């Protein structure tokens, strides 16, 4: 897998060809999170901060088992906690590891106006390149998962890299390595899909979770992070996992039809004015109206 | 002979060369260029973020980060200019029946057959449309721009604000670009003498008679004087 991450298939705001675009049979990496075996120990949160050398910030206690209300520019990995009561009155503690989903069709990248500030490697990892980031925050608007976080001091945006640096050296992401229960897995998308479906079937057939299933939302082309959920029909219960995430409609309109309409109108307008000038010319000639300034009497 | 200022409250008297009429006071010219230059800066940096093919504009203007940082601040200057213009000109920009007639016969204006147009005062209907277009779009650009300026402070539950702002900002920018192109074309190329009027402040009497006959009348009474 070495050098895998050096090949790029999508580049934000790039005018021109992308070297790795349309590469065939690429090896897609994937992180599988089995929420049914997560105990909420936060080892992955710590491992993430450690490996990525993120400066420590204060946590916020809100009477739950959640470290803070939301991910931060320096806290990319958060176990979201929700106390959920099922229809038959069973109390459940739902733990979901929240981080960048590494969408196949990333809204952040679609929205970004800066060449190369966001790239997608051919292995599927979506990575922010802070050196190229202009800090406009469009990615925040494009992301359906509320992931990119702005640092007001550096004026740059940060998020989980899926440990692209480790993955390129053939290692698993730091969170995977730290998980004590084995609820985190890492491998090819195909393998993880297979493993997830097997686990979901086991939950349906043997553990009385008839709605168990795999969360790999097609609205964003599938994701590089997939979940096994006890109840896949209500992902919102898991700390607000969106049911059918899409790149927001207005972002699509803005980057699609509006862009073409606008460009056409601007170029058409310029050509139109030029042709008008050639056809009709000015309303008056300089000689007609130009009285000499410098005090000279005509 | 020195022609004094038109009878608008805002116009301080200003000496103009013989044969010329003061059209824009010093204050009006300053406000015009404040709004125009800040608009052009916002336009160039905005276009850089609009299209990857124009990102070089941001690089030419000091880099993406600097453009991102300055665009909203210069935008504030622009909106201040627009509001000043509102104070200066709004009362003269009311759409009248003559203006509606002007729009109906716009094809003659486009063909430079100005003598077939209804009488025009200090501003023709097209100029009024430009004014109101820029005013409304300026407000929209400002409000949506504020949201785009600080996306990190918009909570997730209010994300529709961001979704709306981005579309409004880009659309109203496009509308102003249409107005702006026509405005520059008219002022620099089509109506010779108009550009001078926002630099020196004055126009020739012929210019006023030809393009703004009703305004000329207002200034000098019904009989157009010969010099
Ligand atoms: C009135 C105050 C204004 C504010 C606060 C404002 C703010 C912003 C902000 C924060 C952005 C995001 C990127 C950036 O910061 O550069 C933006 C983008 C943009 N602005 Fe403004 N702006 C203002 C006025 C204008 C004006 C007068 C124009 C003139 C055309 C303009 C055109 C644009 C364009 C074209 C974009 C890029 C849209 C896209 O990416 O598709 N803005 N503005
Ligand atoms: S989850 Fe958000 S930040 Fe991550 S790839 Fe998808 S759109 Fe981008
Ligand atoms: S903040 Fe940076 S990464 Fe996000 S859209 Fe803007 S330039 Fe791209």
Coordinates of C-alpha atoms and ligand atoms in Angstrom, one line a residue:
Chain A
X1 CA 0.0 0.0 0.0
X2 CA 3.1 2.2 0.2
X3 CA 2.9 5.4 -1.9
X4 CA -0.8 4.8 -2.3
X5 CA -1.6 8.0 -0.7
X6 CA 0.7 9.9 -3.0
X7 CA -1.6 9.3 -5.9
X8 CA -4.5 11.8 -6.1
X9 CA -7.8 11.3 -7.9
X10 CA -9.6 14.5 -7.0
X11 CA -8.3 18.0 -6.3
X12 CA -10.4 20.9 -5.1
X13 CA -10.8 23.9 -7.4
X14 CA -8.3 22.5 -9.9
X15 CA -8.3 23.9 -13.4
X16 CA -6.9 21.1 -15.5
X17 CA -6.3 17.4 -15.5
X18 CA -5.9 15.4 -12.3
X19 CA -3.2 12.7 -12.5
X20 CA -5.0 9.9 -10.7
X21 CA -8.5 10.6 -12.1
X22 CA -10.4 7.6 -13.3
X23 CA -7.8 5.1 -12.2
X24 CA -9.2 1.6 -12.5
X25 CA -9.5 -1.0 -9.8
X26 CA -7.9 1.1 -7.2
X27 CA -7.6 -0.2 -3.7
X28 CA -10.1 1.6 -1.5
X29 CA -9.4 1.7 2.2
X30 CA -12.1 1.7 4.8
X31 CA -12.6 2.0 8.5
X32 CA -15.4 -0.2 10.0
X33 CA -16.9 0.9 13.3
X34 CA -19.1 -1.6 15.0
X35 CA -21.2 0.5 17.3
X36 CA -22.6 -2.6 19.0
X37 CA -19.2 -3.5 20.6
X38 CA -18.0 0.0 21.4
X39 CA -17.8 0.5 25.2
X40 CA -17.1 4.3 25.0
X41 CA -13.6 4.0 26.6
X42 CA -12.2 6.9 24.5
X43 CA -8.9 5.1 23.8
X44 CA -9.3 6.2 20.1
X45 CA -9.8 9.8 21.1
X46 CA -6.5 9.8 23.0
X47 CA -4.7 7.9 20.3
X48 CA -5.8 10.4 17.7
X49 CA -4.5 13.3 19.7
X50 CA -1.3 11.5 20.4
X51 CA -0.5 10.4 16.9
X52 CA -1.6 13.7 15.2
X53 CA 0.2 15.7 17.9
X54 CA -2.9 17.8 18.5
X55 CA -2.7 20.5 21.3
X56 CA -4.8 19.6 24.3
X57 CA -7.9 21.7 24.9
X58 CA -10.3 21.7 27.8
X59 CA -13.0 19.1 27.8
X60 CA -16.7 19.9 28.6
X61 CA -18.7 17.8 31.0
X62 CA -22.4 17.8 30.2
X63 CA -23.6 15.0 32.4
X64 CA -23.1 12.4 29.7
X65 CA -20.3 10.1 28.7
X66 CA -19.2 12.4 26.0
X67 CA -15.9 14.2 26.2
X68 CA -17.2 17.5 24.7
X69 CA -20.3 18.6 22.7
X70 CA -18.6 18.6 19.3
X71 CA -15.4 17.8 17.4
X72 CA -12.9 20.6 17.3
X73 CA -10.1 21.7 15.0
X74 CA -7.8 20.0 17.4
X75 CA -10.2 17.1 18.4
X76 CA -11.0 15.1 15.3
X77 CA -12.4 12.0 16.9
X78 CA -15.3 12.1 19.4
X79 CA -17.4 9.3 20.8
X80 CA -20.9 10.6 20.7
X81 CA -23.1 9.3 23.5
X82 CA -26.9 8.9 23.5
X83 CA -29.2 7.3 26.1
X84 CA -31.9 5.8 24.0
X85 CA -35.0 4.0 24.9
X86 CA -36.3 1.4 22.4
X87 CA -40.0 0.8 21.8
X88 CA -40.2 -2.1 24.3
X89 CA -38.7 0.1 27.0
X90 CA -35.1 -1.2 26.9
X91 CA -32.5 1.4 27.8
X92 CA -29.5 1.5 25.5
X93 CA -26.3 3.5 25.7
X94 CA -25.4 4.3 22.1
X95 CA -21.8 5.1 21.4
X96 CA -20.7 6.3 18.0
X97 CA -17.2 7.3 17.0
X98 CA -17.6 10.5 15.1
X99 CA -15.0 11.7 12.6
X100 CA -14.6 12.5 9.0
X101 CA -16.4 9.9 6.9
X102 CA -14.1 10.2 3.9
X103 CA -17.0 10.4 1.5
X104 CA -16.5 9.0 -2.0
X105 CA -18.2 12.1 -3.2
X106 CA -17.0 14.7 -0.7
X107 CA -19.0 17.9 -0.3
X108 CA -16.1 19.7 1.3
X109 CA -14.0 19.2 -1.8
X110 CA -16.8 20.1 -4.1
X111 CA -17.3 23.4 -2.3
X112 CA -13.6 24.4 -1.8
X113 CA -12.5 27.3 -4.0
X114 CA -8.7 26.9 -3.4
X115 CA -6.6 24.8 -5.8
X116 CA -5.4 21.8 -3.9
X117 CA -6.6 22.7 -0.5
X118 CA -8.6 19.4 -0.4
X119 CA -7.5 16.3 -2.2
X120 CA -8.8 12.8 -2.4
X121 CA -6.2 10.1 -2.8
X122 CA -6.9 7.2 -5.1
X123 CA -7.3 5.0 -2.0
X124 CA -10.3 7.1 -1.0
X125 CA -8.8 9.2 1.8
X126 CA -10.0 12.9 1.8
X127 CA -7.2 15.1 3.1
X128 CA -7.0 18.8 3.8
X129 CA -3.7 20.5 2.7
X130 CA -3.6 23.5 5.1
X131 CA -0.8 25.1 3.1
X132 CA -3.2 25.7 0.3
X133 CA -6.2 26.6 2.4
X134 CA -7.4 30.2 2.3
X135 CA -9.8 29.8 5.3
X136 CA -13.0 30.6 3.6
X137 CA -15.0 27.9 5.3
X138 CA -16.8 26.8 2.2
X139 CA -15.9 23.2 3.1
X140 CA -17.9 23.6 6.4
X141 CA -20.9 24.5 4.2
X142 CA -20.3 21.6 1.8
X143 CA -19.9 18.8 4.4
X144 CA -23.1 17.0 5.3
X145 CA -21.5 15.6 8.5
X146 CA -20.4 18.8 10.2
X147 CA -16.8 17.7 10.2
X148 CA -14.4 20.5 9.1
X149 CA -13.5 22.8 12.0
X150 CA -12.0 26.3 11.7
X151 CA -9.1 27.5 13.7
X152 CA -9.6 31.2 14.2
X153 CA -5.9 31.7 14.9
X154 CA -4.3 30.0 11.9
X155 CA -7.4 30.7 9.7
X156 CA -7.2 27.2 8.4
X157 CA -9.6 24.2 8.6
X158 CA -8.7 20.8 10.1
X159 CA -10.2 17.3 10.3
X160 CA -9.4 13.6 10.6
X161 CA -6.9 12.5 7.9
X162 CA -7.7 8.8 8.4
X163 CA -4.0 8.8 9.4
X164 CA -3.0 9.1 5.7
X165 CA 0.6 9.3 6.9
X166 CA 0.3 5.9 8.6
X167 CA -1.7 4.3 5.9
X168 CA 0.8 5.2 3.3
X169 CA 3.4 3.3 5.3
X170 CA 1.1 0.2 5.5
X171 CA -0.1 0.9 9.1
X172 CA -3.6 1.1 10.3
X173 CA -4.9 4.5 11.6
X174 CA -4.0 5.2 15.2
X175 CA -7.6 4.9 16.5
X176 CA -7.8 1.3 15.1
X177 CA -4.6 0.3 16.8
X178 CA -5.8 1.6 20.2
X179 CA -9.3 0.0 20.3
X180 CA -9.5 -2.6 23.1
X181 CA -12.7 -4.3 22.1
X182 CA -12.0 -4.8 18.4
X183 CA -15.0 -2.7 17.5
X184 CA -12.7 -0.8 15.0
X185 CA -11.5 -2.6 11.9
X186 CA -9.4 -1.3 8.9
X187 CA -8.8 -2.8 5.5
X188 CA -10.1 -2.7 2.0
X189 CA -13.6 -1.3 1.4
X190 CA -14.7 -4.7 0.0
X191 CA -13.4 -6.6 3.0
X192 CA -14.9 -4.2 5.5
X193 CA -18.3 -4.2 3.7
X194 CA -18.2 -8.0 3.9
X195 CA -17.2 -8.1 7.6
X196 CA -19.9 -5.5 8.4
X197 CA -22.7 -7.3 6.6
X198 CA -21.7 -10.5 8.3
X199 CA -21.8 -8.8 11.7
X200 CA -25.2 -7.2 10.9
X201 CA -26.6 -10.6 9.9
X202 CA -25.3 -12.1 13.1
X203 CA -27.1 -9.3 15.1
X204 CA -30.3 -9.8 13.2
X205 CA -30.3 -13.6 13.4
X206 CA -28.8 -14.2 16.9
X207 CA -29.0 -11.1 19.0
X208 CA -32.5 -9.9 18.5
X209 CA -31.7 -6.7 16.6
X210 CA -34.0 -7.3 13.6
X211 CA -33.2 -3.8 12.2
X212 CA -29.4 -4.1 12.5
X213 CA -27.5 -3.1 9.3
X214 CA -24.6 -1.3 7.8
X215 CA -24.4 2.5 7.3
X216 CA -22.7 3.3 4.1
X217 CA -24.8 6.2 2.7
X218 CA -25.2 6.1 -1.1
X219 CA -26.1 9.8 -1.1
X220 CA -22.4 10.7 -0.9
X221 CA -21.3 7.8 -3.1
X222 CA -20.6 5.6 0.0
X223 CA -18.1 6.5 2.7
X224 CA -14.6 5.4 3.7
X225 CA -15.9 5.0 7.2
X226 CA -18.8 2.6 7.7
X227 CA -20.9 1.7 10.7
X228 CA -22.7 -1.3 12.0
X229 CA -25.8 -0.1 13.8
X230 CA -28.3 -1.9 16.0
X231 CA -31.0 -0.1 14.2
X232 CA -29.9 1.1 10.8
X233 CA -33.4 2.7 10.1
X234 CA -32.8 5.4 12.7
X235 CA -29.2 6.5 12.5
X236 CA -30.1 9.9 14.0
X237 CA -30.2 8.2 17.4
X238 CA -26.5 7.8 17.1
X239 CA -25.5 11.4 17.9
X240 CA -27.2 12.8 14.9
X241 CA -25.9 10.6 12.1
X242 CA -27.8 11.9 9.1
X243 CA -30.3 9.4 7.6
X244 CA -29.7 10.2 4.0
X245 CA -26.7 12.6 3.7
X246 CA -26.2 14.5 0.5
X247 CA -24.1 17.4 -0.5
X248 CA -26.6 20.3 0.3
X249 CA -28.8 21.2 -2.7
X250 CA -27.8 24.8 -2.7
X251 CA -24.1 23.9 -2.9
X252 CA -24.9 21.6 -5.9
X253 CA -26.8 24.4 -7.5
X254 CA -24.1 26.9 -6.8
X255 CA -21.2 24.7 -8.1
X256 CA -23.3 23.3 -11.0
X257 CA -26.0 25.2 -12.9
X258 CA -25.3 28.6 -11.4
X259 CA -21.6 28.3 -12.3
X260 CA -22.4 27.5 -15.9
X261 CA -25.2 30.1 -16.2
X262 CA -23.0 32.7 -14.7
X263 CA -20.0 32.0 -16.8
X264 CA -22.1 31.9 -19.9
X265 CA -23.8 35.2 -19.0
X266 CA -20.5 37.0 -18.2
X267 CA -18.7 35.8 -21.4
X268 CA -21.8 36.4 -23.4
X269 CA -22.2 39.8 -21.9
X270 CA -18.7 40.9 -22.8
X271 CA -19.0 39.6 -26.4
X272 CA -22.4 41.2 -26.7
X273 CA -21.1 44.6 -25.6
X274 CA -18.1 44.4 -27.9
X275 CA -20.4 43.5 -30.9
X276 CA -22.7 46.3 -29.9
X277 CA -19.8 48.7 -30.1
X278 CA -18.8 47.4 -33.5
X279 CA -22.3 47.6 -34.8
X280 CA -23.5 50.9 -33.3
X281 CA -20.5 52.6 -31.9
X282 CA -20.5 55.3 -29.3
X283 CA -23.5 57.6 -28.8
X284 CA -21.3 60.6 -29.5
X285 CA -17.8 61.2 -30.7
X286 CA -15.2 62.8 -28.6
X287 CA -14.8 65.7 -31.0
X288 CA -18.4 66.7 -30.6
X289 CA -18.4 67.2 -26.9
X290 CA -14.8 67.6 -25.9
X291 CA -14.3 71.3 -25.1
X292 CA -10.7 72.0 -24.4
X293 CA -10.0 72.1 -20.6
X294 CA -6.9 74.1 -19.8
X295 CA -8.9 77.3 -20.0
X296 CA -8.7 77.5 -23.8
X297 CA -11.7 79.1 -25.4
X298 CA -13.1 77.4 -28.4
Chain B
X1 CA -19.2 82.7 -17.3
X2 CA -19.2 80.4 -14.3
X3 CA -22.1 78.0 -14.2
X4 CA -23.0 77.2 -10.7
X5 CA -24.2 74.0 -9.3
X6 CA -27.5 72.3 -10.1
X7 CA -30.2 73.1 -7.6
X8 CA -29.7 70.0 -5.4
X9 CA -29.2 70.5 -1.8
X10 CA -26.1 68.3 -1.7
X11 CA -24.2 70.3 -4.3
X12 CA -21.8 72.9 -3.1
X13 CA -21.0 75.5 -5.7
X14 CA -18.0 74.6 -7.7
X15 CA -16.4 76.6 -10.5
X16 CA -16.4 74.8 -13.8
X17 CA -14.8 75.8 -17.1
X18 CA -16.8 77.9 -19.5
X19 CA -19.3 75.9 -21.6
X20 CA -19.5 73.1 -19.1
X21 CA -22.0 72.3 -16.4
X22 CA -21.4 70.7 -13.0
X23 CA -22.9 67.3 -12.9
X24 CA -21.2 65.7 -10.0
X25 CA -20.1 67.4 -6.8
X26 CA -16.8 66.6 -5.2
X27 CA -18.6 64.5 -2.6
X28 CA -20.5 62.6 -5.2
X29 CA -17.3 61.8 -7.1
X30 CA -15.5 60.6 -4.0
X31 CA -18.4 58.4 -3.0
X32 CA -18.6 57.0 -6.6
X33 CA -15.0 56.0 -6.6
X34 CA -15.1 54.7 -3.1
X35 CA -17.8 52.3 -4.1
X36 CA -16.4 51.6 -7.5
X37 CA -12.8 50.8 -6.5
X38 CA -14.0 48.7 -3.5
X39 CA -16.4 46.9 -5.8
X40 CA -13.7 46.2 -8.3
X41 CA -11.5 44.7 -5.6
X42 CA -14.4 42.5 -4.3
X43 CA -15.2 41.6 -7.9
X44 CA -11.7 40.4 -8.7
X45 CA -11.1 38.5 -5.5
X46 CA -14.7 37.1 -5.6
X47 CA -14.2 35.9 -9.2
X48 CA -11.1 34.1 -8.0
X49 CA -13.1 32.1 -5.6
X50 CA -15.9 31.7 -8.1
X51 CA -13.9 29.8 -10.7
X52 CA -10.8 27.7 -10.5
X53 CA -9.9 29.2 -13.9
X54 CA -9.8 32.6 -12.3
X55 CA -7.9 31.7 -9.1
X56 CA -4.8 33.4 -10.6
X57 CA -6.6 36.7 -9.8
X58 CA -6.3 36.0 -6.1
X59 CA -2.6 35.1 -6.6
X60 CA -2.0 38.3 -8.5
X61 CA -3.6 40.3 -5.7
X62 CA -1.3 38.9 -3.0
X63 CA -2.4 35.3 -2.6
X64 CA -5.5 33.4 -1.7
X65 CA -5.3 34.0 2.1
X66 CA -4.9 37.7 1.8
X67 CA -7.7 37.9 -0.7
X68 CA -9.9 36.0 1.6
X69 CA -9.0 38.2 4.5
X70 CA -9.4 41.5 2.7
X71 CA -12.5 40.8 0.6
X72 CA -15.0 41.1 3.4
X73 CA -13.4 44.2 4.8
X74 CA -13.3 45.9 1.4
X75 CA -16.8 44.7 1.1
X76 CA -17.7 46.8 4.1
X77 CA -16.2 49.9 2.3
X78 CA -18.3 49.0 -0.7
X79 CA -21.6 48.8 1.3
X80 CA -20.7 52.1 3.1
X81 CA -20.3 53.6 -0.4
X82 CA -23.6 52.2 -1.5
X83 CA -25.4 53.6 1.5
X84 CA -23.8 57.0 0.9
X85 CA -25.1 56.9 -2.6
X86 CA -28.5 56.1 -1.4
X87 CA -28.4 59.2 0.8
X88 CA -27.2 61.3 -2.1
X89 CA -29.3 60.0 -5.0
X90 CA -32.3 58.0 -3.8
X91 CA -34.7 60.9 -4.1
X92 CA -33.6 61.5 -7.7
X93 CA -34.0 57.9 -8.7
X94 CA -37.7 57.5 -8.4
X95 CA -39.2 55.6 -11.4
X96 CA -41.6 57.9 -13.2
X97 CA -44.0 57.4 -16.1
X98 CA -41.4 58.8 -18.4
X99 CA -39.1 56.1 -17.2
X100 CA -41.6 53.4 -17.9
X101 CA -42.0 54.8 -21.4
X102 CA -38.2 54.9 -21.7
X103 CA -38.0 51.2 -21.0
X104 CA -40.7 50.5 -23.6
X105 CA -38.6 52.3 -26.2
X106 CA -35.3 50.9 -25.1
X107 CA -34.6 49.4 -28.5
X108 CA -34.1 52.9 -29.9
X109 CA -31.6 53.7 -27.1
X110 CA -29.7 50.5 -27.9
X111 CA -29.6 51.6 -31.6
X112 CA -28.3 55.0 -30.6
X113 CA -31.5 56.7 -31.8
X114 CA -31.7 58.8 -28.8
X115 CA -33.9 61.5 -30.4
X116 CA -36.7 58.9 -30.3
X117 CA -36.5 58.6 -26.5
X118 CA -38.9 60.2 -24.0
X119 CA -37.4 63.2 -22.2
X120 CA -34.6 62.3 -19.7
X121 CA -33.9 64.1 -16.5
X122 CA -30.7 64.0 -14.5
X123 CA -30.8 60.2 -14.8
X124 CA -32.3 58.0 -17.5
X125 CA -34.3 54.9 -16.6
X126 CA -31.4 52.6 -17.3
X127 CA -29.2 54.6 -14.8
X128 CA -32.0 54.4 -12.2
X129 CA -32.2 50.6 -12.8
X130 CA -28.5 50.4 -12.2
X131 CA -28.8 52.4 -9.0
X132 CA -31.6 50.3 -7.6
X133 CA -30.0 47.1 -8.8
X134 CA -26.8 47.9 -7.0
X135 CA -28.6 49.1 -3.9
X136 CA -30.6 45.9 -3.5
X137 CA -27.8 43.5 -4.5
X138 CA -25.4 45.5 -2.3
X139 CA -27.6 44.9 0.7
X140 CA -28.0 41.2 -0.2
X141 CA -24.2 40.9 -0.8
X142 CA -23.6 42.5 2.6
X143 CA -26.0 40.3 4.6
X144 CA -25.0 37.0 2.9
X145 CA -21.4 38.1 3.1
X146 CA -21.6 38.4 6.8
X147 CA -22.7 34.8 7.0
X148 CA -19.9 33.7 4.7
X149 CA -17.4 35.8 6.7
X150 CA -17.9 33.8 9.9
X151 CA -19.1 30.3 8.9
X152 CA -17.5 28.8 12.1
X153 CA -19.9 30.8 14.3
X154 CA -23.0 29.6 12.5
X155 CA -24.3 26.6 14.6
X156 CA -25.1 23.4 13.0
X157 CA -28.8 23.9 13.6
X158 CA -28.7 27.1 11.6
X159 CA -26.7 25.6 8.7
X160 CA -29.5 26.6 6.3
X161 CA -28.2 30.2 6.7
X162 CA -24.9 29.1 5.2
X163 CA -26.7 27.1 2.5
X164 CA -28.8 30.2 1.6
X165 CA -26.0 32.7 1.9
X166 CA -23.7 31.1 -0.5
X167 CA -26.3 31.0 -3.2
X168 CA -27.5 34.6 -2.6
X169 CA -24.0 36.0 -2.5
X170 CA -23.0 34.4 -5.8
X171 CA -26.3 35.2 -7.5
X172 CA -26.4 38.8 -6.4
X173 CA -22.7 39.2 -7.3
X174 CA -23.6 37.9 -10.8
X175 CA -26.5 40.4 -11.1
X176 CA -24.2 43.3 -10.2
X177 CA -21.6 42.0 -12.7
X178 CA -24.2 42.3 -15.5
X179 CA -25.1 45.9 -14.3
X180 CA -21.4 46.7 -13.9
X181 CA -20.4 45.6 -17.4
X182 CA -23.1 47.7 -19.0
X183 CA -22.4 50.6 -16.7
X184 CA -18.7 50.7 -17.6
X185 CA -19.5 50.2 -21.3
X186 CA -21.9 53.2 -21.2
X187 CA -19.7 55.4 -19.1
X188 CA -16.4 54.8 -20.8
X189 CA -17.2 53.8 -24.4
X190 CA -20.7 54.6 -25.4
X191 CA -21.4 58.0 -23.9
X192 CA -18.2 60.0 -24.4
X193 CA -17.9 62.6 -21.8
X194 CA -19.6 60.6 -19.1
X195 CA -16.4 59.3 -17.7
X196 CA -15.0 62.8 -17.4
X197 CA -18.0 63.8 -15.4
X198 CA -17.1 61.5 -12.5
X199 CA -13.5 62.6 -12.6
X200 CA -13.7 66.4 -13.1
X201 CA -17.4 66.7 -12.2
X202 CA -18.5 68.6 -15.3
X203 CA -20.1 67.9 -18.7
X204 CA -20.5 70.0 -21.8
X205 CA -23.8 71.8 -22.3
X206 CA -24.2 69.7 -25.5
X207 CA -23.9 66.6 -23.5
X208 CA -26.5 67.7 -21.1
X209 CA -28.9 68.8 -23.9
X210 CA -28.4 65.5 -25.7
X211 CA -28.6 62.9 -23.0
X212 CA -30.4 64.7 -20.2
X213 CA -32.6 67.4 -21.8
X214 CA -35.1 67.5 -19.0
X215 CA -32.3 68.1 -16.5
X216 CA -30.9 70.9 -18.7
X217 CA -34.3 72.5 -18.8
X218 CA -34.5 72.2 -15.0
X219 CA -31.2 74.0 -14.7
X220 CA -31.6 76.8 -17.2
X221 CA -35.4 77.1 -17.8
X222 CA -37.2 76.0 -20.9
X223 CA -35.2 77.8 -23.5
X224 CA -31.9 75.9 -24.2
X225 CA -29.4 78.7 -24.2
X226 CA -26.8 79.0 -26.9
X227 CA -23.4 79.9 -25.7
Ligands
LIG1 C1 -20.7 43.8 1.3 C2 -19.8 43.2 1.9 C3 -19.3 41.8 1.5 C4 -18.9 40.9 2.4 C5 -18.9 41.0 3.9 C6 -18.4 39.7 1.6 C7 -18.0 38.6 2.1 C8 -17.6 37.5 1.3 C9 -17.1 36.3 1.9 C10 -16.7 36.1 3.3 C11 -16.8 35.4 0.8 C12 -16.2 34.1 0.9 C13 -14.8 34.1 0.3 C14 -14.0 35.3 0.7 O1 -14.0 35.8 1.8 O2 -13.4 35.9 -0.2 C15 -17.3 36.1 -0.4 C16 -17.3 35.5 -1.6 C17 -17.6 36.2 -2.8 N1 -17.9 37.5 -2.9 FE1 -18.2 38.8 -1.3 N2 -18.5 40.0 0.2 C18 -19.0 41.3 0.1 C19 -19.2 42.0 -1.1 C20 -19.0 41.5 -2.3 C21 -19.1 42.3 -3.5 C22 -19.4 43.8 -3.6 C23 -18.9 41.5 -4.6 C24 -18.9 42.0 -6.0 C25 -19.0 41.2 -7.0 C26 -18.7 40.2 -4.0 C27 -18.4 39.0 -4.8 C28 -18.1 37.8 -4.2 C29 -17.9 36.6 -5.0 C30 -18.1 36.5 -6.5 C31 -17.6 35.6 -4.1 C32 -17.3 34.2 -4.5 C33 -18.5 33.4 -4.6 C34 -18.2 32.0 -5.0 O3 -17.2 31.4 -4.4 O4 -18.9 31.4 -5.8 N3 -18.8 40.2 -2.7 N4 -17.8 37.3 0.0
LIG2 S1 -17.3 13.8 6.0 FE1 -17.3 16.0 5.5 S2 -15.1 16.5 5.7 FE2 -15.2 14.3 5.6 S3 -15.0 13.8 3.4 FE3 -17.2 13.9 3.8 S4 -17.7 16.0 3.3 FE4 -15.5 16.0 3.5
LIG3 S1 -11.5 26.7 4.3 FE1 -9.7 25.9 3.2 S2 -10.2 23.8 2.8 FE2 -12.1 24.7 3.4 S3 -13.1 25.3 1.5 FE3 -11.9 27.1 2.1 S4 -9.9 26.9 1.2 FE4 -10.9 24.9 1.0

